[in-house]
């Protein structure tokens, strides 16, 4: 059964030119295909389970995506979202962010979870951590990361499903270390 959701994006509404259209296909509680489109740069990221992940750009059509080969978190940039007013436990979130920041090449907050996941699939980011977002923020991006060779779980390490409220997506090797870092600073529920 198809579900239609009409969320808004804060960046689009605010006029910030970093946002995406994100569409996923779910079958039996599993995301089997995803599309993330960034209209400003005209980049189309797409994936289908079993067939790989790809990017189409104005200058190059259908280039296959692979996650980064870097296994050391100290060489990995990590994308994330930061809770805003009325959302989450800011102090608990910032403690987790500090743990990740101290062990990685840096944390970037661009504000579009779907694009963070697309950038993991493209090998630009070594990981992405997202808290308390909705399924439409993550679903298509998880298909991209998995099809490009990455690992996607929730912050407890359980394979990501559409019911999850958090996402930890990263390259093999980095994923396990990021999972340990966020777990070392208290339970996941503290900041949701």
Tab-separated table of C-alpha atoms in Angstrom:
chain	number	residue	atom	x	y	z
A	1	UNK	CA	0.000	0.000	0.000
A	2	UNK	CA	1.427	3.367	-1.019
A	3	UNK	CA	1.856	6.074	1.605
A	4	UNK	CA	1.990	9.720	0.628
A	5	UNK	CA	3.712	12.107	3.004
A	6	UNK	CA	4.066	15.848	2.600
A	7	UNK	CA	6.818	16.965	4.936
A	8	UNK	CA	8.482	20.324	4.561
A	9	UNK	CA	12.175	20.932	4.763
A	10	UNK	CA	13.491	23.750	6.906
A	11	UNK	CA	16.291	24.517	4.454
A	12	UNK	CA	13.979	24.794	1.446
A	13	UNK	CA	11.516	26.920	3.386
A	14	UNK	CA	14.355	29.195	4.555
A	15	UNK	CA	15.840	29.624	1.078
A	16	UNK	CA	19.047	27.690	1.781
A	17	UNK	CA	20.139	26.001	-1.490
A	18	UNK	CA	20.980	22.634	0.124
A	19	UNK	CA	17.934	20.365	0.189
A	20	UNK	CA	16.680	17.273	-1.579
A	21	UNK	CA	13.667	15.420	-2.849
A	22	UNK	CA	13.774	11.917	-1.395
A	23	UNK	CA	11.671	8.960	-2.601
A	24	UNK	CA	11.896	5.338	-1.478
A	25	UNK	CA	10.148	2.099	-2.302
A	26	UNK	CA	9.349	-0.172	0.620
A	27	UNK	CA	8.369	-3.807	0.285
A	28	UNK	CA	7.633	-5.977	3.336
A	29	UNK	CA	9.250	-3.487	5.754
A	30	UNK	CA	12.427	-3.276	3.659
A	31	UNK	CA	13.536	-0.345	1.519
A	32	UNK	CA	14.386	-1.849	-1.874
A	33	UNK	CA	14.922	1.291	-3.962
A	34	UNK	CA	15.661	4.940	-3.347
A	35	UNK	CA	16.110	8.225	-5.176
A	36	UNK	CA	17.594	11.421	-3.729
A	37	UNK	CA	17.553	14.466	-6.011
A	38	UNK	CA	19.340	17.744	-5.270
A	39	UNK	CA	17.645	20.193	-7.683
A	40	UNK	CA	20.099	23.058	-7.194
A	41	UNK	CA	23.133	21.020	-8.341
A	42	UNK	CA	20.977	18.746	-10.549
A	43	UNK	CA	22.437	15.618	-8.932
A	44	UNK	CA	20.288	12.485	-8.979
A	45	UNK	CA	21.379	9.664	-6.660
A	46	UNK	CA	19.545	6.376	-7.144
A	47	UNK	CA	19.777	2.764	-6.052
A	48	UNK	CA	17.972	-0.527	-6.328
A	49	UNK	CA	18.672	-3.479	-4.056
A	50	UNK	CA	20.873	-5.967	-5.901
A	51	UNK	CA	21.711	-3.575	-8.744
A	52	UNK	CA	23.978	-0.992	-7.094
A	53	UNK	CA	23.894	2.745	-6.467
A	54	UNK	CA	24.474	5.448	-9.077
A	55	UNK	CA	24.622	9.198	-9.599
A	56	UNK	CA	23.509	11.168	-12.629
A	57	UNK	CA	24.831	14.721	-13.024
A	58	UNK	CA	24.501	17.256	-15.854
A	59	UNK	CA	28.025	16.359	-17.065
A	60	UNK	CA	28.169	12.616	-16.428
A	61	UNK	CA	25.365	10.087	-16.599
A	62	UNK	CA	24.975	7.029	-14.387
A	63	UNK	CA	28.301	6.739	-12.589
A	64	UNK	CA	28.367	3.838	-10.111
A	65	UNK	CA	28.754	4.821	-6.453
A	66	UNK	CA	30.924	3.098	-3.852
A	67	UNK	CA	31.460	4.052	-0.253
A	68	UNK	CA	34.901	5.268	0.745
A	69	UNK	CA	37.620	2.676	1.292
A	70	UNK	CA	38.930	4.531	4.359
A	71	UNK	CA	38.576	2.371	7.460
A	72	UNK	CA	40.112	4.824	9.929
A	73	UNK	CA	37.619	7.228	11.572
A	74	UNK	CA	40.432	9.781	11.900
A	75	UNK	CA	40.290	10.104	8.087
A	76	UNK	CA	36.475	10.148	7.849
A	77	UNK	CA	34.195	13.165	7.712
A	78	UNK	CA	30.856	12.497	9.396
A	79	UNK	CA	27.579	14.186	8.541
A	80	UNK	CA	24.957	14.802	11.219
A	81	UNK	CA	21.935	16.817	12.188
A	82	UNK	CA	21.736	18.859	15.388
A	83	UNK	CA	18.521	19.051	17.392
A	84	UNK	CA	16.778	22.396	17.396
A	85	UNK	CA	14.408	24.157	19.759
A	86	UNK	CA	11.838	21.789	21.198
A	87	UNK	CA	13.609	18.678	19.890
A	88	UNK	CA	15.667	16.276	21.950
A	89	UNK	CA	18.041	16.561	24.879
A	90	UNK	CA	20.670	18.985	23.648
A	91	UNK	CA	23.224	18.300	26.397
A	92	UNK	CA	23.123	14.530	25.816
A	93	UNK	CA	23.362	15.017	22.040
A	94	UNK	CA	26.338	17.378	22.358
A	95	UNK	CA	28.161	14.855	24.572
A	96	UNK	CA	27.778	12.242	21.805
A	97	UNK	CA	28.831	14.780	19.190
A	98	UNK	CA	31.956	15.613	21.199
A	99	UNK	CA	32.926	11.929	21.370
A	100	UNK	CA	32.582	11.584	17.589
A	101	UNK	CA	34.353	14.894	16.883
A	102	UNK	CA	37.388	13.881	18.954
A	103	UNK	CA	37.949	10.689	16.923
A	104	UNK	CA	37.085	11.692	13.337
A	105	UNK	CA	38.384	14.038	10.642
A	106	UNK	CA	35.442	16.285	11.426
A	107	UNK	CA	31.699	16.501	11.768
A	108	UNK	CA	29.653	18.492	9.271
A	109	UNK	CA	26.086	19.690	9.738
A	110	UNK	CA	24.592	20.559	6.360
A	111	UNK	CA	21.026	19.974	7.463
A	112	UNK	CA	19.714	17.502	4.888
A	113	UNK	CA	19.790	13.917	6.203
A	114	UNK	CA	18.957	12.408	2.797
A	115	UNK	CA	21.960	14.175	1.241
A	116	UNK	CA	24.252	13.148	4.110
A	117	UNK	CA	23.367	9.527	3.340
A	118	UNK	CA	23.816	10.069	-0.412
A	119	UNK	CA	27.277	11.513	0.303
A	120	UNK	CA	28.189	8.404	2.317
A	121	UNK	CA	27.156	6.278	-0.679
A	122	UNK	CA	29.272	8.479	-2.969
A	123	UNK	CA	32.383	8.168	-0.785
A	124	UNK	CA	32.372	11.859	0.167
A	125	UNK	CA	31.481	11.260	3.821
A	126	UNK	CA	32.786	8.307	5.792
A	127	UNK	CA	29.651	8.219	7.907
A	128	UNK	CA	26.384	9.887	8.827
A	129	UNK	CA	24.605	9.951	12.155
A	130	UNK	CA	21.026	11.134	12.337
A	131	UNK	CA	18.755	11.340	15.373
A	132	UNK	CA	15.021	11.647	15.748
A	133	UNK	CA	14.182	12.321	12.114
A	134	UNK	CA	11.304	10.820	10.159
A	135	UNK	CA	11.325	7.854	7.786
A	136	UNK	CA	11.237	10.177	4.751
A	137	UNK	CA	14.522	11.726	5.871
A	138	UNK	CA	16.317	8.367	5.855
A	139	UNK	CA	14.598	5.758	3.685
A	140	UNK	CA	15.994	6.563	0.230
A	141	UNK	CA	19.449	7.327	1.611
A	142	UNK	CA	19.653	3.983	3.390
A	143	UNK	CA	19.000	2.226	0.072
A	144	UNK	CA	21.849	4.231	-1.476
A	145	UNK	CA	24.352	3.456	1.288
A	146	UNK	CA	23.574	-0.259	1.364
A	147	UNK	CA	23.707	-0.572	-2.430
A	148	UNK	CA	27.080	1.241	-2.443
A	149	UNK	CA	28.628	-1.165	0.086
A	150	UNK	CA	27.983	0.642	3.375
A	151	UNK	CA	26.377	-0.459	6.628
A	152	UNK	CA	23.181	1.135	7.956
A	153	UNK	CA	21.819	0.534	11.466
A	154	UNK	CA	20.098	2.469	14.181
A	155	UNK	CA	22.224	3.764	17.059
A	156	UNK	CA	21.790	0.472	18.911
A	157	UNK	CA	23.408	-1.432	16.029
A	158	UNK	CA	20.159	-3.016	14.848
A	159	UNK	CA	19.807	-3.076	11.039
A	160	UNK	CA	17.848	0.020	10.016
A	161	UNK	CA	14.156	-0.391	9.187
A	162	UNK	CA	11.487	2.213	8.391
A	163	UNK	CA	10.408	2.111	12.057
A	164	UNK	CA	13.831	3.321	13.295
A	165	UNK	CA	14.160	6.848	14.713
A	166	UNK	CA	17.932	7.050	14.305
A	167	UNK	CA	20.477	6.149	11.657
A	168	UNK	CA	24.161	5.357	11.742
A	169	UNK	CA	25.439	4.803	8.212
A	170	UNK	CA	29.113	4.343	7.443
A	171	UNK	CA	31.739	2.396	5.607
A	172	UNK	CA	32.702	-0.994	7.034
A	173	UNK	CA	35.291	-0.525	9.776
A	174	UNK	CA	34.256	3.058	10.511
A	175	UNK	CA	30.674	1.996	11.271
A	176	UNK	CA	31.671	-0.262	14.144
A	177	UNK	CA	33.889	2.405	15.700
A	178	UNK	CA	31.233	5.130	15.406
A	179	UNK	CA	28.704	2.791	16.998
A	180	UNK	CA	31.069	2.257	19.948
A	181	UNK	CA	31.635	6.009	20.299
A	182	UNK	CA	27.954	6.954	20.481
A	183	UNK	CA	27.208	4.023	22.817
A	184	UNK	CA	30.037	5.047	25.150
A	185	UNK	CA	28.274	8.302	26.068
A	186	UNK	CA	25.003	6.954	27.448
A	187	UNK	CA	21.831	5.426	26.066
A	188	UNK	CA	20.375	6.396	22.711
A	189	UNK	CA	17.047	7.518	24.160
A	190	UNK	CA	18.672	10.424	26.013
A	191	UNK	CA	18.519	12.793	23.043
A	192	UNK	CA	15.471	11.672	21.051
